[in-house]
Each structure stands twice: as C-alpha cells, then as structure tokens.
Tab-separated table of C-alpha atoms and ligand atoms in Angstrom:
chain	number	residue	atom	x	y	z
A	1	MET	CA	-0.844	-22.984	1.488
A	2	PRO	CA	2.322	-21.504	-0.445
A	3	GLU	CA	5.249	-23.765	-0.445
A	4	LEU	CA	9.000	-22.965	0.336
A	5	ARG	CA	11.584	-25.448	-1.523
A	6	LYS	CA	14.888	-25.557	-1.412
A	7	ASP	CA	17.449	-26.263	-4.602
A	8	PRO	CA	19.383	-29.313	-3.438
A	9	VAL	CA	22.368	-28.266	-5.167
A	10	VAL	CA	23.059	-24.553	-4.106
A	11	GLY	CA	20.530	-24.386	-1.302
A	12	ARG	CA	18.549	-21.624	-2.870
A	13	TRP	CA	14.863	-21.453	-1.439
A	14	VAL	CA	11.827	-20.579	-3.620
A	15	ILE	CA	8.514	-19.751	-2.854
A	16	ILE	CA	6.148	-21.980	-4.975
A	17	SER	CA	2.919	-20.374	-4.919
A	18	THR	CA	0.537	-23.318	-5.055
A	19	GLU	CA	-2.758	-21.815	-4.562
A	20	ARG	CA	-2.608	-19.106	-7.032
A	21	SER	CA	-1.270	-21.435	-9.965
A	22	ARG	CA	-1.088	-19.169	-13.139
A	23	ARG	CA	-2.146	-20.860	-16.496
A	24	PRO	CA	0.063	-20.007	-19.564
A	25	THR	CA	-2.143	-17.345	-20.633
A	26	ASN	CA	-1.971	-15.587	-17.466
A	27	PHE	CA	1.390	-14.001	-17.820
A	28	GLU	CA	0.624	-10.750	-20.015
A	29	PRO	CA	2.142	-7.981	-18.190
A	30	ALA	CA	-0.005	-6.544	-15.724
A	31	PRO	CA	-0.596	-2.747	-16.293
A	32	VAL	CA	0.295	-0.442	-13.468
A	33	VAL	CA	-3.397	0.846	-12.178
A	34	LYS	CA	-3.603	4.409	-13.412
A	35	SER	CA	-4.950	7.380	-11.565
A	36	THR	CA	-8.202	7.253	-12.930
A	37	GLY	CA	-8.916	3.894	-11.838
A	38	PHE	CA	-9.865	2.752	-8.330
A	39	CYS	CA	-6.980	2.712	-5.667
A	40	PRO	CA	-7.164	0.525	-2.811
A	41	PHE	CA	-4.542	2.719	-1.094
A	42	CYS	CA	-6.389	6.065	-1.339
A	43	PRO	CA	-8.199	7.483	1.754
A	44	GLY	CA	-11.617	6.414	1.954
A	45	ASN	CA	-10.951	2.890	0.731
A	46	GLU	CA	-9.734	1.716	3.905
A	47	ASP	CA	-12.215	-1.311	3.837
A	48	LYS	CA	-10.623	-2.380	0.856
A	49	THR	CA	-7.587	-3.581	2.266
A	50	PRO	CA	-7.043	-6.185	4.945
A	51	PRO	CA	-7.295	-4.486	8.402
A	52	GLU	CA	-4.022	-2.349	8.977
A	53	VAL	CA	-1.363	-3.457	11.505
A	54	TYR	CA	0.032	0.007	11.789
A	55	ALA	CA	-1.000	3.703	10.968
A	56	LEU	CA	0.056	7.073	12.033
A	57	ARG	CA	-2.562	9.218	12.811
A	58	PRO	CA	-1.434	12.534	14.176
A	59	GLY	CA	-5.136	14.029	14.433
A	60	GLY	CA	-6.287	10.340	16.235
A	61	GLY	CA	-9.392	8.481	15.145
A	62	PRO	CA	-10.184	5.047	14.674
A	63	PRO	CA	-8.316	2.362	12.705
A	64	ASN	CA	-9.022	1.514	9.245
A	65	GLY	CA	-10.559	4.795	8.250
A	66	PRO	CA	-9.222	8.303	6.998
A	67	GLY	CA	-6.848	10.864	8.534
A	68	TRP	CA	-3.751	8.622	8.606
A	69	ARG	CA	-0.283	9.707	7.023
A	70	VAL	CA	1.421	6.350	6.855
A	71	ARG	CA	-0.490	3.155	6.937
A	72	VAL	CA	0.732	-0.590	6.986
A	73	VAL	CA	-1.581	-3.262	5.716
A	74	PRO	CA	-1.234	-7.175	5.026
A	75	ASN	CA	-0.931	-7.484	1.234
A	76	LYS	CA	-4.381	-8.739	-0.229
A	77	PHE	CA	-2.442	-11.265	-2.253
A	78	PRO	CA	0.293	-12.254	0.079
A	79	ALA	CA	3.347	-14.562	-1.136
A	80	LEU	CA	3.457	-15.847	2.279
A	81	GLN	CA	0.780	-16.618	5.064
A	82	ILE	CA	1.197	-15.465	8.475
A	83	GLU	CA	-1.052	-18.318	9.702
A	84	GLY	CA	0.355	-21.964	10.247
A	85	THR	CA	3.245	-24.076	11.399
A	86	LEU	CA	6.266	-24.732	9.349
A	87	ASP	CA	6.246	-28.183	9.193
A	88	ARG	CA	9.738	-28.639	7.803
A	89	ARG	CA	9.944	-31.888	5.784
A	90	GLY	CA	11.493	-33.994	3.251
A	91	GLU	CA	10.628	-35.454	-0.030
A	92	GLY	CA	13.357	-38.085	-0.773
A	93	LEU	CA	16.335	-35.731	-1.288
A	94	TYR	CA	14.459	-32.767	-1.292
A	95	ASP	CA	13.649	-30.495	1.460
A	96	LYS	CA	10.519	-28.046	1.797
A	97	MET	CA	8.270	-26.382	4.295
A	98	ASN	CA	5.134	-24.465	4.531
A	99	GLY	CA	5.340	-20.803	3.160
A	100	VAL	CA	4.465	-19.122	6.541
A	101	GLY	CA	5.743	-15.620	6.754
A	102	ALA	CA	4.294	-11.871	6.519
A	103	HIS	CA	3.783	-9.884	3.180
A	104	GLU	CA	2.857	-6.382	4.062
A	105	VAL	CA	2.345	-3.199	2.313
A	106	VAL	CA	3.510	0.215	3.616
A	107	ILE	CA	1.479	2.854	2.332
A	108	GLU	CA	3.681	6.007	2.268
A	109	THR	CA	1.032	8.677	1.918
A	110	PRO	CA	-2.645	9.416	1.550
A	111	ASP	CA	-1.592	11.690	-1.449
A	112	HIS	CA	-2.301	9.558	-4.988
A	113	ALA	CA	-0.298	11.717	-6.817
A	114	VAL	CA	3.275	12.073	-5.236
A	115	ASP	CA	6.207	9.730	-5.128
A	116	LEU	CA	8.537	9.065	-2.094
A	117	ALA	CA	11.078	11.551	-3.349
A	118	ASP	CA	8.443	14.125	-3.630
A	119	LEU	CA	7.464	13.986	0.169
A	120	PRO	CA	8.987	16.175	2.701
A	121	VAL	CA	11.837	15.102	4.661
A	122	ALA	CA	9.917	14.686	7.931
A	123	HIS	CA	7.291	12.545	6.024
A	124	VAL	CA	9.994	10.453	4.447
A	125	ALA	CA	11.192	10.112	8.241
A	126	GLU	CA	7.634	8.905	9.168
A	127	VAL	CA	7.875	6.253	6.575
A	128	LEU	CA	11.117	5.055	7.775
A	129	GLU	CA	9.854	4.899	11.330
A	130	ALA	CA	6.898	2.832	9.799
A	131	TYR	CA	9.638	0.156	8.515
A	132	ARG	CA	11.533	0.091	11.963
A	133	ALA	CA	7.924	-0.469	13.881
A	134	ARG	CA	7.051	-3.403	11.661
A	135	VAL	CA	10.597	-5.058	11.660
A	136	VAL	CA	10.451	-4.672	15.518
A	137	ASP	CA	7.122	-6.125	15.806
A	138	LEU	CA	7.748	-8.882	13.273
A	139	SER	CA	10.970	-9.957	14.852
A	140	ARG	CA	8.843	-11.109	17.888
A	141	ASP	CA	7.358	-13.940	15.894
A	142	ARG	CA	9.721	-16.771	16.548
A	143	ARG	CA	9.069	-18.583	13.251
A	144	LEU	CA	10.571	-15.930	11.204
A	145	ARG	CA	14.047	-15.280	10.677
A	146	TYR	CA	14.524	-12.397	8.429
A	147	VAL	CA	12.346	-9.155	7.435
A	148	LEU	CA	13.365	-7.711	4.174
A	149	ILE	CA	11.910	-4.435	3.145
A	150	PHE	CA	11.818	-3.474	-0.475
A	151	LYS	CA	10.239	-1.146	-3.014
A	152	ASN	CA	9.426	-1.488	-6.593
A	153	HIS	CA	8.762	1.799	-8.026
A	154	GLY	CA	7.354	2.127	-11.561
A	155	ALA	CA	5.852	-0.749	-13.749
A	156	ASN	CA	9.282	-1.944	-14.920
A	157	ALA	CA	10.584	-2.282	-11.322
A	158	GLY	CA	7.411	-4.578	-10.528
A	159	ALA	CA	5.063	-2.229	-9.147
A	160	THR	CA	1.629	-3.068	-9.882
A	161	LEU	CA	-0.406	-0.320	-8.069
A	162	GLU	CA	0.806	3.511	-8.922
A	163	HIS	CA	-0.104	4.810	-5.370
A	164	THR	CA	3.560	5.111	-3.805
A	165	HIS	CA	4.331	2.256	-1.660
A	166	THR	CA	6.768	0.087	0.119
A	167	GLN	CA	6.646	-3.793	0.865
A	168	LEU	CA	8.027	-6.082	3.300
A	169	ILE	CA	8.251	-9.766	3.440
A	170	ALA	CA	9.308	-11.428	6.667
A	171	THR	CA	10.611	-15.074	5.768
A	172	PRO	CA	11.186	-18.183	8.044
A	173	ILE	CA	14.777	-18.614	6.334
A	174	ILE	CA	17.475	-16.340	5.661
A	175	PRO	CA	17.562	-15.123	1.725
A	176	ARG	CA	20.534	-16.038	0.056
A	177	ILE	CA	21.827	-13.051	-0.836
A	178	LEU	CA	21.697	-11.943	2.728
A	179	GLN	CA	23.235	-15.445	3.477
A	180	GLU	CA	26.009	-14.513	1.099
A	181	GLU	CA	26.810	-10.903	2.602
A	182	LEU	CA	26.611	-12.394	6.237
A	183	ASP	CA	29.155	-15.037	5.317
A	184	GLY	CA	31.500	-12.737	3.256
A	185	SER	CA	31.647	-10.145	6.126
A	186	ARG	CA	32.140	-12.562	8.706
A	187	ARG	CA	35.062	-13.977	6.729
A	188	TYR	CA	36.601	-10.393	6.426
A	189	PHE	CA	36.020	-9.709	10.068
A	190	GLU	CA	37.511	-13.020	10.868
A	191	LEU	CA	40.740	-12.052	8.965
A	192	LYS	CA	40.929	-8.172	9.852
A	193	GLU	CA	38.668	-7.936	13.194
A	194	ARG	CA	37.059	-5.037	11.390
A	195	CYS	CA	33.799	-4.454	9.726
A	196	VAL	CA	34.160	-4.751	5.927
A	197	PHE	CA	31.111	-2.065	5.671
A	198	CYS	CA	32.827	0.373	8.404
A	199	ASP	CA	36.279	-0.186	6.269
A	200	ILE	CA	34.128	0.805	2.968
A	201	VAL	CA	32.734	4.072	4.552
A	202	ALA	CA	36.215	5.203	5.834
A	203	GLN	CA	37.987	4.426	2.677
A	204	GLU	CA	35.241	5.848	0.352
A	205	THR	CA	35.330	9.039	2.423
A	206	ALA	CA	38.861	9.537	3.394
A	207	ALA	CA	40.307	12.702	2.396
A	208	GLY	CA	41.459	12.693	-1.346
A	209	ASN	CA	39.019	9.901	-1.986
A	210	GLY	CA	35.362	10.509	-2.680
A	211	ARG	CA	35.434	9.426	-6.434
A	212	ARG	CA	32.544	7.154	-5.575
A	213	VAL	CA	30.824	9.295	-3.213
A	214	VAL	CA	27.069	10.611	-4.308
A	215	ALA	CA	26.127	12.542	-1.287
A	216	THR	CA	26.633	12.575	2.692
A	217	SER	CA	25.009	13.534	5.476
A	218	GLU	CA	25.969	13.870	9.064
A	219	ARG	CA	25.394	10.245	10.070
A	220	PHE	CA	24.986	8.659	6.492
A	221	VAL	CA	27.261	8.069	3.374
A	222	ALA	CA	25.676	7.428	-0.161
A	223	LEU	CA	27.890	5.883	-2.836
A	224	ALA	CA	28.241	4.201	-5.780
A	225	PRO	CA	29.854	0.578	-4.932
A	226	PHE	CA	33.187	-0.241	-6.225
A	227	ALA	CA	31.549	-3.251	-8.181
A	228	PRO	CA	28.084	-2.303	-8.837
A	229	ARG	CA	25.738	-4.790	-10.866
A	230	PHE	CA	23.389	-1.924	-12.478
A	231	PRO	CA	24.118	1.615	-13.919
A	232	PHE	CA	23.798	4.222	-10.871
A	233	GLU	CA	23.418	1.475	-8.293
A	234	THR	CA	23.741	3.537	-5.183
A	235	TRP	CA	24.189	2.263	-1.483
A	236	ILE	CA	23.318	4.288	1.632
A	237	LEU	CA	25.300	2.887	4.735
A	238	PRO	CA	25.278	4.567	8.170
A	239	ARG	CA	28.477	5.943	9.354
A	240	ARG	CA	28.260	4.451	12.706
A	241	HIS	CA	28.397	0.536	12.815
A	242	ASP	CA	24.926	-0.982	13.401
A	243	ALA	CA	24.121	-4.457	12.099
A	244	ALA	CA	20.244	-3.957	12.542
A	245	TYR	CA	18.222	-1.106	10.710
A	246	GLN	CA	15.892	-1.308	13.688
A	247	MET	CA	18.731	0.313	15.646
A	248	VAL	CA	17.857	3.571	13.980
A	249	ALA	CA	15.913	4.932	17.005
A	250	ASP	CA	16.264	8.620	17.616
A	251	GLU	CA	14.336	11.112	15.666
A	252	GLY	CA	17.335	12.907	14.588
A	253	GLU	CA	19.034	9.751	13.127
A	254	LEU	CA	15.683	9.142	11.041
A	255	LEU	CA	15.513	12.530	9.924
A	256	ASP	CA	19.018	12.386	8.602
A	257	LEU	CA	18.716	9.278	7.046
A	258	ALA	CA	15.086	10.661	5.294
A	259	ARG	CA	16.887	13.796	4.213
A	260	LEU	CA	20.033	11.763	2.398
A	261	LEU	CA	17.299	8.980	1.113
A	262	LYS	CA	15.160	11.845	-0.452
A	263	ASP	CA	18.402	13.762	-1.700
A	264	VAL	CA	19.619	10.534	-3.460
A	265	LEU	CA	16.075	9.790	-5.102
A	266	MET	CA	16.051	13.145	-6.315
A	267	ARG	CA	19.259	13.042	-7.856
A	268	LEU	CA	18.362	10.005	-9.727
A	269	ASN	CA	15.064	11.496	-10.817
A	270	LEU	CA	16.665	14.377	-12.244
A	271	ALA	CA	19.829	12.355	-13.836
A	272	LEU	CA	17.573	9.921	-15.382
A	273	ASP	CA	14.238	11.415	-15.726
A	274	ARG	CA	12.258	9.756	-12.945
A	275	PRO	CA	13.373	6.053	-13.711
A	276	PRO	CA	11.747	2.734	-12.325
A	277	TYR	CA	13.692	1.689	-9.333
A	278	ASN	CA	13.955	-1.042	-6.754
A	279	PHE	CA	15.561	-0.465	-3.242
A	280	VAL	CA	16.141	-2.947	-0.474
A	281	ILE	CA	17.218	-2.497	3.156
A	282	HIS	CA	19.877	-5.311	3.927
A	283	THR	CA	19.872	-5.836	7.725
A	284	SER	CA	20.737	-8.359	10.188
A	285	PRO	CA	18.640	-11.535	10.465
A	286	VAL	CA	15.856	-10.944	13.335
A	287	SER	CA	17.315	-13.079	15.688
A	288	ASP	CA	21.254	-12.048	15.454
A	289	GLY	CA	20.690	-8.647	17.238
A	290	ASP	CA	24.039	-6.415	16.922
A	291	LEU	CA	26.368	-8.599	15.030
A	292	GLU	CA	29.759	-7.069	15.033
A	293	TYR	CA	30.752	-8.238	11.377
A	294	TYR	CA	27.596	-6.960	9.785
A	295	HIS	CA	26.580	-3.478	8.791
A	296	TRP	CA	23.123	-2.422	7.478
A	297	HIS	CA	22.402	-0.662	4.171
A	298	ILE	CA	20.211	0.341	1.649
A	299	GLU	CA	20.694	-0.716	-2.094
A	300	ILE	CA	19.088	1.547	-4.609
A	301	MET	CA	18.915	0.179	-7.995
A	302	PRO	CA	17.302	2.062	-10.831
A	303	LYS	CA	16.031	-0.149	-13.464
A	304	LEU	CA	17.806	0.844	-16.751
A	305	THR	CA	19.001	-2.085	-18.253
A	306	ARG	CA	17.146	-5.579	-18.539
A	307	VAL	CA	18.460	-8.608	-16.878
A	308	ALA	CA	19.249	-11.151	-19.632
A	309	GLY	CA	20.336	-14.571	-20.417
A	310	PHE	CA	23.977	-13.917	-19.327
A	311	GLU	CA	23.010	-12.892	-15.863
A	312	ILE	CA	20.457	-15.116	-15.309
A	313	GLY	CA	22.605	-17.884	-16.226
A	314	SER	CA	25.796	-16.674	-14.829
A	315	GLY	CA	25.021	-14.513	-11.777
A	316	PHE	CA	27.432	-12.060	-13.611
A	317	TYR	CA	26.335	-8.804	-14.394
A	318	ILE	CA	27.309	-6.302	-16.944
A	319	ASN	CA	27.171	-2.977	-16.072
A	320	PRO	CA	27.757	-0.388	-18.799
A	321	THR	CA	28.229	2.548	-16.264
A	322	PRO	CA	31.468	2.796	-14.247
A	323	PRO	CA	30.425	3.778	-10.771
A	324	GLU	CA	33.126	6.306	-10.713
A	325	ASP	CA	31.329	8.130	-13.678
A	326	ALA	CA	27.848	7.620	-11.906
A	327	ALA	CA	28.967	9.229	-8.737
A	328	GLN	CA	30.502	12.013	-10.584
A	329	PHE	CA	27.234	12.878	-12.467
A	330	LEU	CA	24.838	12.347	-9.765
A	331	ARG	CA	27.150	14.573	-7.396
A	332	GLY	CA	27.184	17.256	-10.091
A	333	ILE	CA	23.335	17.634	-9.901
A	334	THR	CA	22.166	20.750	-8.483
A	335	LEU	CA	18.893	20.127	-6.043
A	336	GLU	CA	16.465	22.729	-5.634
A	337	VAL	CA	15.961	23.257	-2.108
B	1	ZN	ZN1	-4.086	6.091	-4.625
B	2	ZN	ZN1	30.440	-1.770	10.104
B	3	ZN	ZN1	23.444	-5.690	0.674
C-alpha cells in the first residue's frame, strides 16, 4: 500500500511508493516504447491492461475487446490504490494516511500512430466526454476529494508509452497547487465579490486589449497568462462561470472546447515543432460542487526549458519568453483547415 505523508512545515503531501521502492540503479531514464515494440494500448491487446472502467464502442461489442474509440482502464502500475481505507494516523508530529485513490489511463484512440492534436474535432470531444464521465463516477467515492486529469505528451514530458493517452489521479486530499488556487480565488472574491477568472477573461478579451489572447471560440478563450511559469504556457478558460469541469454537459459545448483545444495544440505543434508538453485540468474539489469563486480551466505547458535548482529551491520560475510575444506568435500561425 502506498503511503501519503504530509510535510509538517508547509503541509505538502507526497506519495511514497512503498511497494515499488527503487534501488539506486533503477533510475536510468525509461525510454518511451517505440512503435515497433509491443503496445498494451493497441486494439487486440485489451487483455494486457486491467479491465476497462469506461469505453466508447459506437458499434457495440463486449467489453475488453476491440471496436472501441476511447477506452479508460486502471493504470497497471498505480501511484495510489483503489482498495482500502484511508486510516489517517500520526507518527509523533508527522501525519500520514494510506495511499488510497484511483489512477486511470484514458486511451484516446485505437490508432497508435496519431496524437491528440491529430484527431478530428468530434473524436477530441469524445475524449473530453470520457474525462467528464470518469470525474462524475469517481466523485461518488466518498474517500476521494480531488480528481486531477493530466497529460504527459512526449518522453521529455514524462510519457512512458508512445500511444497517445491521458491520465487521471483521484486523491483523498486536495493537491497543494489547487488549494493555493482555491484560497487565492476565494480571497479575491471576498474582496471584490467577483470571480478572478471571470475578470481575467473579461479583461483579456476586452476591446482594444487581446495582446495575450491566443485563440477564441464561441464559449472558450485560450490565452497566455499574465505571469506564466513556462514559455508558451497557454490556458483555456470557459467564458461562462463554472467551477467544475463536469459542468461541460452538452455536446455543443464539448465540441466547442474540443475545437479550441485542438486549435491550440496544433498552433504549439507548428510553432515549436511538435514539442513535448503537459496539460492539466484544474477544477473544483469533487465535494465542493459549484463554487462561486472558482472557475475551471486547462493549463497547457510545453516542455521547452528544464526546471532546475533555482525553481526547485525557490518556487520562482524564470521564463525567457514574455507571454505577449508567445501569444502574438501563436496567433500569427495559419492553421490548415
Ligand atoms: Zn499502441
Ligand atoms: Zn468565473
Ligand atoms: Zn490552474
């Protein structure tokens, strides 16, 4: 059973993987499995993953066989385990609990050779719907407080399998970065009685402004944030106030989001020659529902610089690309339709 341990000074929780402890020689960088090798995510290999928890099979057919367009399975090597109780306990001044949670993989397409950005808009929307369905399902588990959806694309962004996929980790605690966003946006709301993210969207898209806007759609805005940590960091925010990602309910909204997400990923691919990247969906904690002060969003972070000593030691980031320049560059890219 993995263990969650809390730093007694700053309150940061870490996951200690007690069972898969690595020896010093086990830390060589893991190569991304190449297309010539065996791939557990390809059709025909459904029995090589744990049994699916979600699948889109437009043509029907039994679970755990081919015929799917999007498939979600538990991670074979989970960071947290779904079985068991939290068993919160202390050890002297330290706090810890069992590493209970969910760790799932969203296999975005049966096609091994494509990336998320290459999929048709309707298929990207099906992937986004799979995220939503899993968040809704995991929200029913009373032990879990947060569901983080994240994507590692490319070996330098942490992907260990080439076949395009997204991951989801549901945790019994609210991750620290989310807690900081929740606290900060609540303070802003207490002061101004407005959502800070709604204000950001309004200000960045106001007439005569738009220096940091990358692309827009009917219901969403993609922009370079005012204080980005990374070059070409891009956020996608809904224009309408919603605290939780799963509020994206109707198909029109999913398609609109899919269109803008694909648009942004294609711009980054063209501008930066298909860079490795991470994206995360920041949404409200599962039990908090529709907070008036928090506003869900996607943060896309191309992996162009290395996080090094200064960033690790200070939490400060040095970003060599002003967001106004990054947005201008990405806006200027002509996408082939
Ligand atoms: Zn594959
Ligand atoms: Zn808002
Ligand atoms: Zn965020």
